[in-house]
Short mmCIF file of C-alpha atoms in Angstrom, two decimals:
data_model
loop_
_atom_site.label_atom_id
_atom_site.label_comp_id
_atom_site.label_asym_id
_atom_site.label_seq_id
_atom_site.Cartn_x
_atom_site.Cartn_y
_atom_site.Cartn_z
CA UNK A 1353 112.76 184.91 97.67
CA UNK A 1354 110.21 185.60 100.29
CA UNK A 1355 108.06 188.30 100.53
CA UNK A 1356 108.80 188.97 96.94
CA UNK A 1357 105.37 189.87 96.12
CA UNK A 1358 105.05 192.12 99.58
CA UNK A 1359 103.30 195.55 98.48
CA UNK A 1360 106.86 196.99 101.02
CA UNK A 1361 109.03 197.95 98.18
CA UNK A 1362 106.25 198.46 95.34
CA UNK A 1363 106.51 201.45 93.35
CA UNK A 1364 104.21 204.40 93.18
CA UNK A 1365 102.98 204.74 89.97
CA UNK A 1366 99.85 207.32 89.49
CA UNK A 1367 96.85 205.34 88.31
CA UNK A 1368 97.29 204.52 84.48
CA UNK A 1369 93.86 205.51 83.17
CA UNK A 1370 94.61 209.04 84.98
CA UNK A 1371 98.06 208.58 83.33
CA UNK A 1372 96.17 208.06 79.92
CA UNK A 1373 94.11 211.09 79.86
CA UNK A 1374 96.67 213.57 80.91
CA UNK A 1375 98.23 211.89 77.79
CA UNK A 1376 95.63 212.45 75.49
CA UNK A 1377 94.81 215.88 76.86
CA UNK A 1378 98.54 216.37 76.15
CA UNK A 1379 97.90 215.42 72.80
CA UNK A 1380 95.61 217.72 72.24
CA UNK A 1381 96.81 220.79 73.54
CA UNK A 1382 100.39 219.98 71.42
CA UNK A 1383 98.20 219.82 68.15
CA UNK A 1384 95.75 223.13 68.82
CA UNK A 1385 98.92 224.63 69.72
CA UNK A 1386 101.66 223.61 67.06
CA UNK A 1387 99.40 221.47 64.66
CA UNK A 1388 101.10 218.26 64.78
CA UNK A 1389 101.65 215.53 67.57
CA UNK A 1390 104.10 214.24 69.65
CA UNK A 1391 107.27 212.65 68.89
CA UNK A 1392 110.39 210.76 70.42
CA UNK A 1393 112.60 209.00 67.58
CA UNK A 1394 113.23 212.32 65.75
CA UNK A 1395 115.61 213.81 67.93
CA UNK A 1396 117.96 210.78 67.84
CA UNK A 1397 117.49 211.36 63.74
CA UNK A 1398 118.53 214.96 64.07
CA UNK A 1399 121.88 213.74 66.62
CA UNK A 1400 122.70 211.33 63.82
CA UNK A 1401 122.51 214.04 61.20
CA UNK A 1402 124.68 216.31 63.21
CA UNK A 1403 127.01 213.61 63.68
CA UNK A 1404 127.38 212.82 60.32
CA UNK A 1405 127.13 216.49 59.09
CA UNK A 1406 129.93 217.13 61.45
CA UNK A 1407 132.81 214.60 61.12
CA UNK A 1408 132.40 214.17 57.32
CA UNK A 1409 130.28 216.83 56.01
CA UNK A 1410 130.81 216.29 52.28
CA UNK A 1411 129.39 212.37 52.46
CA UNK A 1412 126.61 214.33 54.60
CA UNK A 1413 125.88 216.68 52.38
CA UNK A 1414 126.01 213.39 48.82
CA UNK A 1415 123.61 210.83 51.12
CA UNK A 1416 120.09 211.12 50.38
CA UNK A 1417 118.80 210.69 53.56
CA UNK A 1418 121.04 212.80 55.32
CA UNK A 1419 120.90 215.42 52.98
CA UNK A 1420 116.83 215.48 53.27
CA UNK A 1421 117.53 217.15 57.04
CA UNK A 1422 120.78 219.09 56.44
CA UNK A 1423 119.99 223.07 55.62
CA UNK A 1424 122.53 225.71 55.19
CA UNK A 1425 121.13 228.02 57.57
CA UNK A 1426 120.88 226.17 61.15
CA UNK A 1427 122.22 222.91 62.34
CA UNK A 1428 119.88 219.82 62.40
CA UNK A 1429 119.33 220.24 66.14
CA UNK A 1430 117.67 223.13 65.93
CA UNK A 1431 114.71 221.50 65.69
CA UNK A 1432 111.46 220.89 67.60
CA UNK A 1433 111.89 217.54 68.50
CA UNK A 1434 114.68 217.70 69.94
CA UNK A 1435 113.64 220.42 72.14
CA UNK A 1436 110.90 218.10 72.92
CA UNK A 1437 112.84 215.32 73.70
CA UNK A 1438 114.98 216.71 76.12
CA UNK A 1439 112.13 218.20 77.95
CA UNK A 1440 111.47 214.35 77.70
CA UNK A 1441 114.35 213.70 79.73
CA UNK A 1442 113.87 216.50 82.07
CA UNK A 1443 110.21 215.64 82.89
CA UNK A 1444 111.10 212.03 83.48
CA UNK A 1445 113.72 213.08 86.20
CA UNK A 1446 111.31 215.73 87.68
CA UNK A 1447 108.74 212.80 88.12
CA UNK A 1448 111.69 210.42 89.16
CA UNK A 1449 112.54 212.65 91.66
CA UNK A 1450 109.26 213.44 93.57
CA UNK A 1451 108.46 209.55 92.98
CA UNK A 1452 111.86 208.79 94.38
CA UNK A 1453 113.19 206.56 91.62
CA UNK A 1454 116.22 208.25 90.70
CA UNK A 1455 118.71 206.23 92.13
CA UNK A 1456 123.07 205.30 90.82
CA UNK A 1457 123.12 203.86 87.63
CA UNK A 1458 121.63 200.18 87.70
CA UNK A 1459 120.59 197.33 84.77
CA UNK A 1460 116.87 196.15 85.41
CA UNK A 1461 116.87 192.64 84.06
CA UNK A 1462 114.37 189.63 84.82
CA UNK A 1463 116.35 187.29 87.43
CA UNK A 1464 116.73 184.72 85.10
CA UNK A 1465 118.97 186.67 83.04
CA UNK A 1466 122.86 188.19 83.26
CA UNK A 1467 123.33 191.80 82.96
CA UNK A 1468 125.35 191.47 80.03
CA UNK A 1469 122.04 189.28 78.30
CA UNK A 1470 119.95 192.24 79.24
CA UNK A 1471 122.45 194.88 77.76
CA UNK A 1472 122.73 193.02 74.97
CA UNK A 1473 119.00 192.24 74.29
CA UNK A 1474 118.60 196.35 74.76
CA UNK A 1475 121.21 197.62 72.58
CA UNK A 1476 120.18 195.08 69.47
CA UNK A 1477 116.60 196.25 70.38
CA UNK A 1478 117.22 199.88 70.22
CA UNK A 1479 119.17 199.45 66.71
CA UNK A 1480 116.18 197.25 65.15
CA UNK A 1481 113.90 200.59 66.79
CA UNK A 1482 116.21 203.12 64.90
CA UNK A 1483 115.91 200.85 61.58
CA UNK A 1484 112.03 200.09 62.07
CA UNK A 1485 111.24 204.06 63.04
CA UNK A 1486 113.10 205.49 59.95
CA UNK A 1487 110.94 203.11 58.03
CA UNK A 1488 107.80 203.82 60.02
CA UNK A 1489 107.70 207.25 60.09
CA UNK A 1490 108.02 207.67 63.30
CA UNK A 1491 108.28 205.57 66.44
CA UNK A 1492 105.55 204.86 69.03
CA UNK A 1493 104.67 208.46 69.69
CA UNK A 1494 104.93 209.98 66.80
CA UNK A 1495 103.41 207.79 64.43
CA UNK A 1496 101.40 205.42 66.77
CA UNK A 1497 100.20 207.88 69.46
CA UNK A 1498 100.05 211.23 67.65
CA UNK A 1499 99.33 209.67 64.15
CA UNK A 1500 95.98 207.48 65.27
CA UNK A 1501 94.91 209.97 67.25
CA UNK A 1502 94.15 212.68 64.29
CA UNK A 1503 92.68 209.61 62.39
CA UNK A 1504 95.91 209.12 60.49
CA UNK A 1505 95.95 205.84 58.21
CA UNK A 1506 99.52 205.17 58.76
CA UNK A 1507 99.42 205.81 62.16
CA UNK A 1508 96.81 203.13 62.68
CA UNK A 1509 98.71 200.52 60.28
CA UNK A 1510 101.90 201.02 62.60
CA UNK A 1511 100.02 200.52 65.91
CA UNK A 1512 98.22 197.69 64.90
CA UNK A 1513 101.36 195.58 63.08
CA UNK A 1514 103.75 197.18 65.94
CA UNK A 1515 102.02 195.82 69.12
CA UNK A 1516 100.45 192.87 66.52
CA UNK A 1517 104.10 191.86 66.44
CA UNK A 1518 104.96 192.23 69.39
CA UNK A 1519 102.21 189.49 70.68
CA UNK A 1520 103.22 187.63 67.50
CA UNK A 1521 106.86 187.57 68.78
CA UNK A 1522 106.46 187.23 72.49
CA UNK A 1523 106.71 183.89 73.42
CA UNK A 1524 110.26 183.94 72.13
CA UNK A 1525 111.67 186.26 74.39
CA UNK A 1526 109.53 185.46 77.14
CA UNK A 1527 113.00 184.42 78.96
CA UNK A 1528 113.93 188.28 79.19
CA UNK A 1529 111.23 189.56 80.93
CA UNK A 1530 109.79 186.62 83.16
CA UNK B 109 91.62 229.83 65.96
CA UNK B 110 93.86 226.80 66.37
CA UNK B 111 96.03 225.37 65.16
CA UNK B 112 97.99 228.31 67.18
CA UNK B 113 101.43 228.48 65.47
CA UNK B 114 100.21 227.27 61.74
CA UNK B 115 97.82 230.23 62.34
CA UNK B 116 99.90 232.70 63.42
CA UNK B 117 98.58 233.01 66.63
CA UNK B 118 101.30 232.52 68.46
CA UNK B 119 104.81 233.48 66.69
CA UNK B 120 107.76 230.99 65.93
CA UNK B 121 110.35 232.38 68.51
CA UNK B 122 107.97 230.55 71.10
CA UNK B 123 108.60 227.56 69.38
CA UNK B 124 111.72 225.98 71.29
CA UNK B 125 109.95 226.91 74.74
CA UNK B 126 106.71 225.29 74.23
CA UNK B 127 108.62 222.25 72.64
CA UNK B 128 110.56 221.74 75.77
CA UNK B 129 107.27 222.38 78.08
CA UNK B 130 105.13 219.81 76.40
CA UNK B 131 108.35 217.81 76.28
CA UNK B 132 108.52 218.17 79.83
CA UNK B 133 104.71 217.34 81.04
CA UNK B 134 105.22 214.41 78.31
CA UNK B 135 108.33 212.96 80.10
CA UNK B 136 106.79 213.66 83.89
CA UNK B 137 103.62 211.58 82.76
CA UNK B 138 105.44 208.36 81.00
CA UNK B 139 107.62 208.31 83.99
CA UNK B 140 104.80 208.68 86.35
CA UNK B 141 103.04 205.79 84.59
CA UNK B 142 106.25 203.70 85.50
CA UNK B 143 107.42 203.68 81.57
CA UNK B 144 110.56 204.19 83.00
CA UNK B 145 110.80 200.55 83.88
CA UNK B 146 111.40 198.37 80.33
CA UNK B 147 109.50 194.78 82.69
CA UNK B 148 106.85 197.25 83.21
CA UNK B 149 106.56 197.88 79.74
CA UNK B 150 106.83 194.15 78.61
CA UNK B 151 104.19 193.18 80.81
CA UNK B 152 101.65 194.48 78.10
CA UNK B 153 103.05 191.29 75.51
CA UNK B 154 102.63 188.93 78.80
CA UNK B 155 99.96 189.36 80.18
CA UNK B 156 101.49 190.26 83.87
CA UNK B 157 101.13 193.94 83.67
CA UNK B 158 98.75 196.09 81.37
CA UNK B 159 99.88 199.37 81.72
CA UNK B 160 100.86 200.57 78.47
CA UNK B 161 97.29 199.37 77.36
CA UNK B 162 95.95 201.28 79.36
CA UNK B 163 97.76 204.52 79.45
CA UNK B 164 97.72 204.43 75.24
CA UNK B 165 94.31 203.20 74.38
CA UNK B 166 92.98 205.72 77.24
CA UNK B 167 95.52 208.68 75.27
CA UNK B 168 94.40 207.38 72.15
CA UNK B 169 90.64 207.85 73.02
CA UNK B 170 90.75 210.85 74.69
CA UNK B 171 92.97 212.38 71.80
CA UNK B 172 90.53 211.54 69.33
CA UNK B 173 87.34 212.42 71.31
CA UNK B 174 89.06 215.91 72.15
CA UNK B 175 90.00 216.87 68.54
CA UNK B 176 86.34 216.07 67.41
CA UNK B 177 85.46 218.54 69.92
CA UNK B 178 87.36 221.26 69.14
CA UNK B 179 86.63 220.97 65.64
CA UNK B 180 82.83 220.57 66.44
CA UNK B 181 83.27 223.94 68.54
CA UNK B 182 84.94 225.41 66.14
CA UNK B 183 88.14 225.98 67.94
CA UNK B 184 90.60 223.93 65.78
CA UNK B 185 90.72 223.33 62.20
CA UNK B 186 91.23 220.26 61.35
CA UNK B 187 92.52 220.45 57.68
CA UNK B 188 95.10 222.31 58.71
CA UNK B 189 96.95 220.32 61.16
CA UNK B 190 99.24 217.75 59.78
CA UNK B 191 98.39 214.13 58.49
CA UNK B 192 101.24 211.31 59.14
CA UNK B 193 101.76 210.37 55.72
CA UNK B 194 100.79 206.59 54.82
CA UNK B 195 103.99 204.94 52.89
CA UNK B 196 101.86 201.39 53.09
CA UNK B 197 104.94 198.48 52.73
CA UNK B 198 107.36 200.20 54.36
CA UNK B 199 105.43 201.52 57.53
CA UNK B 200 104.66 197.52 57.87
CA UNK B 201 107.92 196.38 57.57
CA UNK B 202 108.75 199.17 60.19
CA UNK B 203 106.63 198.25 62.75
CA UNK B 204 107.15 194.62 62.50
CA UNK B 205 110.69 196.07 63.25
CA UNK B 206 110.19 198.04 66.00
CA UNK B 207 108.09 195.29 67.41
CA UNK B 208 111.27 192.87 67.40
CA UNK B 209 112.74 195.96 68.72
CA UNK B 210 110.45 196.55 71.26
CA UNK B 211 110.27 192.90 72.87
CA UNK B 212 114.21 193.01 72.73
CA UNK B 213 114.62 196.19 74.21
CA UNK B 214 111.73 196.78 76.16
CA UNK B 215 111.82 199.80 75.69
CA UNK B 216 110.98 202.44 72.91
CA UNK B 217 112.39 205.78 72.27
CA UNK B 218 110.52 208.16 74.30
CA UNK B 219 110.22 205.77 77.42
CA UNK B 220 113.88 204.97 76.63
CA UNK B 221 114.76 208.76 77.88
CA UNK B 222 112.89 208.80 81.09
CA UNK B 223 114.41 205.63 81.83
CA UNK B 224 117.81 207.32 81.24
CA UNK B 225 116.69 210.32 83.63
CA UNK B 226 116.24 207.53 86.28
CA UNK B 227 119.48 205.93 85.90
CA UNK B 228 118.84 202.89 84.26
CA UNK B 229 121.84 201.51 82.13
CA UNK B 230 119.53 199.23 79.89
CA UNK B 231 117.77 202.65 78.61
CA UNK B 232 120.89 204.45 77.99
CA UNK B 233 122.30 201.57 75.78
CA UNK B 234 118.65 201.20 74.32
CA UNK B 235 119.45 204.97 73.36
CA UNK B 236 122.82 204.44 72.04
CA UNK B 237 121.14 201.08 70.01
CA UNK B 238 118.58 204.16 68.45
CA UNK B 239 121.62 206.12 67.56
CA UNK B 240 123.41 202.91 65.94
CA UNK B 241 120.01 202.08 63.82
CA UNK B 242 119.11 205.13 62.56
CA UNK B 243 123.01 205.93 61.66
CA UNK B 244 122.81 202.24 59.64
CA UNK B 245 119.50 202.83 58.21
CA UNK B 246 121.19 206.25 56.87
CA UNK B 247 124.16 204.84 55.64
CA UNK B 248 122.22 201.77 53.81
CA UNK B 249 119.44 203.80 52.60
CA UNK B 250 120.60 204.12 48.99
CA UNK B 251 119.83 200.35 48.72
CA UNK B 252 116.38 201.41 50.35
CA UNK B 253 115.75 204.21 48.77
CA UNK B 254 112.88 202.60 46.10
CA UNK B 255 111.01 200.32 48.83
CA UNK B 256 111.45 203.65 51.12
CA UNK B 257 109.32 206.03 49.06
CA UNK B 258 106.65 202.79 47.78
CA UNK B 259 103.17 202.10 48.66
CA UNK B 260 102.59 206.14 49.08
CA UNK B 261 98.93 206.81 49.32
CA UNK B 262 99.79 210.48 50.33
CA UNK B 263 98.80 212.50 53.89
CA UNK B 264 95.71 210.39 54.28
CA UNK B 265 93.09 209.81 57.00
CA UNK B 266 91.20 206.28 57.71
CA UNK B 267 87.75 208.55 56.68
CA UNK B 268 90.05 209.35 53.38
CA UNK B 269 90.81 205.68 53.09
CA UNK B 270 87.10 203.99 54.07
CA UNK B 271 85.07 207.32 53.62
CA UNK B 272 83.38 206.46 57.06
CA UNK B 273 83.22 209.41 59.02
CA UNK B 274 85.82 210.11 61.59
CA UNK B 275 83.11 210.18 64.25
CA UNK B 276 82.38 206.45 64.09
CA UNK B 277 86.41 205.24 64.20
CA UNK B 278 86.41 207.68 67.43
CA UNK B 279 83.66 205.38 68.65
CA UNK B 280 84.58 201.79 67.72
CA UNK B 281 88.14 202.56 69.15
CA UNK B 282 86.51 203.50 72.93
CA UNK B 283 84.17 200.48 73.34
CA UNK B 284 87.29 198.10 71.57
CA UNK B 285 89.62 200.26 74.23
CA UNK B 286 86.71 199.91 76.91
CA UNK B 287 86.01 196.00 76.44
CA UNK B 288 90.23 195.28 76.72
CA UNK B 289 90.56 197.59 80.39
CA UNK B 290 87.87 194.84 81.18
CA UNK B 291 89.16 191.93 79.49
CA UNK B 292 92.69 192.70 80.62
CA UNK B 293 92.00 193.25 83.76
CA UNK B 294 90.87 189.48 84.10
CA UNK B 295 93.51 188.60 82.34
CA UNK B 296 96.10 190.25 84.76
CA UNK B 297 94.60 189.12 87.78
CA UNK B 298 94.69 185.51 86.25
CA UNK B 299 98.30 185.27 85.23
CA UNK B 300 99.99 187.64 88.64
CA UNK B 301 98.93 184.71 91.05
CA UNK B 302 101.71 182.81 89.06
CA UNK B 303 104.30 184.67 88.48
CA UNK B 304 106.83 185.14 91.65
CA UNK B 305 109.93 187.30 90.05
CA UNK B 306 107.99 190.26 89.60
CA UNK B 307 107.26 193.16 91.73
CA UNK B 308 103.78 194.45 91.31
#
């Protein structure tokens, strides 16, 4: 337990208020150039779509939500987002890689958890995110990022009540993280 | 000029390639801020680590600054890029779902990814959880379909909503974002001399 605190093995992270504005410069150059914002939760929408489109394409084609996304000329993937999000991917392992963080395949859990609680806790979290997004209009970057920063309404309503919540909620999964 | 492909400027085939680009110098920055990292992230609802304050309400800011600017210049029009539509009820009950969501998880979507590209298995099953949720929600959403469309007040902005201009929210939001980097930067100091299981 010594030492646990020692600045030896601290990651290097680039300063988060530089982080911020190559954000929001980000943000702007994606709306001068394609009009809208960013977005993350819209390329697992498209997968799902596929999915469904593909293995049983007549209840695809019946379900109103599915349907909304399905067109008879191109497959759901076709789409910006999920161009987007695998650039996503792609620019996370470019700055994993010069930051040496890409490392085998490991669980990062507080120590006062299992694995399996942490696995748990993150697959029940993404599902409620999937739910919550469809609902929201989009997820933290889309809605909350992208959507307050052209002075959207909604965006605003689901920054505030998302992170609201989330202080709201905190002290009863404090366990999890610390 | 801009919007660039809404105007023309540029043509649709470019489409895909700039997607993956700014997808690219998106992913590079929210790993670079250590989003990759879901106890980074949680930090923010704990008080131990204020990092996605800082990197959104700093975004946030300069994003809303920036677009001001290019409309005031003239470079950008503003009417014609697109308005998040506000669906009022079920954007709450959204985000009070993603906010369960994001204290479970740690994670969300986009952060989720770089995680992924990293080698974390918490954001690939995070990722898989997305998947699950928005396959449920699809399946379900008959039942939802009413409370899904309610509360629409169409593509609107807050100066839409409150008819203040769009100048002044770009203003209150940097001296609320500039009074938290100080506030939470007390804060953090505060509460890091006792906690031991985290690296800083």
């Amino acid at each position: 337990m010594k030492n646990i605190n020692s600045n030896k093995n601290r990651p290097h992270y680039i300063n988060p208020y530089f982080g911020g504005v190559l954000l929001g410069l980000l943000v702007i150059l994606t709306v001068y150039i394609t009009g809208r914002g960013l977005g993350a939760s819209g390329a697992v929408k498209s997968a799902v779509v596929t999915t469904a489109d593909a293995i049983v394409p007549i209840h695809a084609h019946t379900n109103p939500y599915y349907s909304k996304f399905i067109s008879s000329d191109k497959s759901p993937m076709y789409n910006w987002l999920v161009f987007e999000s695998l650039g996503i991917f792609f620019g996370g392992l470019l700055s994993g890689v010069i930051f040496r963080r890409v490392k085998k395949i490991r669980v990062e859990r507080s120590p006062k958890i299992t694995n399996k609680t942490r696995l748990t806790a993150a697959l029940i979290g993404g599902i409620l995110f999937g739910i919550g997004s469809q609902f929201g209009r989009g997820c933290s970057s889309g809605a909350a990022l992208s959507g307050s920063a052209t002075f959207s309404f909604g965006g605003v309503i689901v920054m505030l009540v998302l992170f609201g919540t989330g202080y709201a909620i905190a002290g009863l999964f404090k366990k999890l993280w610390i | 000029m801009g919007p660039l492909i809404p105007n023309g400027v540029i043509t649709g085939d470019w489409d895909f390639v700039i997607a993956l680009l700014i997808g690219i110098a998106f992913g590079f920055i929210l790993e670079a801020s250590g989003f990759s990292s879901s106890r980074n992230i949680a930090g923010v609802f704990y008080g131990y680590n204020f990092v996605v304050l800082r990197v959104f309400f700093t975004a946030v800011i300069v994003a809303m600054t920036g677009l001001l600017f290019f409309d005031y210049f003239g470079w950008i029009e503003l009417d014609k890029i697109f308005i998040l539509p506000t669906y009022l009820t079920p954007m709450i009950v959204g985000s009070i779902i993603m906010g369960f969501g994001f204290l479970l998880g740690g994670f969300c979507p986009g952060t989720s990814y770089t995680a992924i590209a990293i080698g974390k298995l918490d954001g690939i099953v995070f990722t898989i959880g997305l998947f699950l949720g928005i396959f449920l929600f699809s399946e379900t959403f008959p039942l939802f379909k009413d409370f899904y469309y309610s509360g629409f007040l169409g593509n609107v902005t807050l100066t839409d909503v409150t008819g203040i201009p769009a100048a002044w929210f770009a203003f209150a939001f940097t001296v609320i974002a500039l009074a938290s980097f100080w506030f939470t930067m007390i804060i953090e100091k505060h509460i890091r001399k006792k906690i031991t299981e985290y690296k800083f």
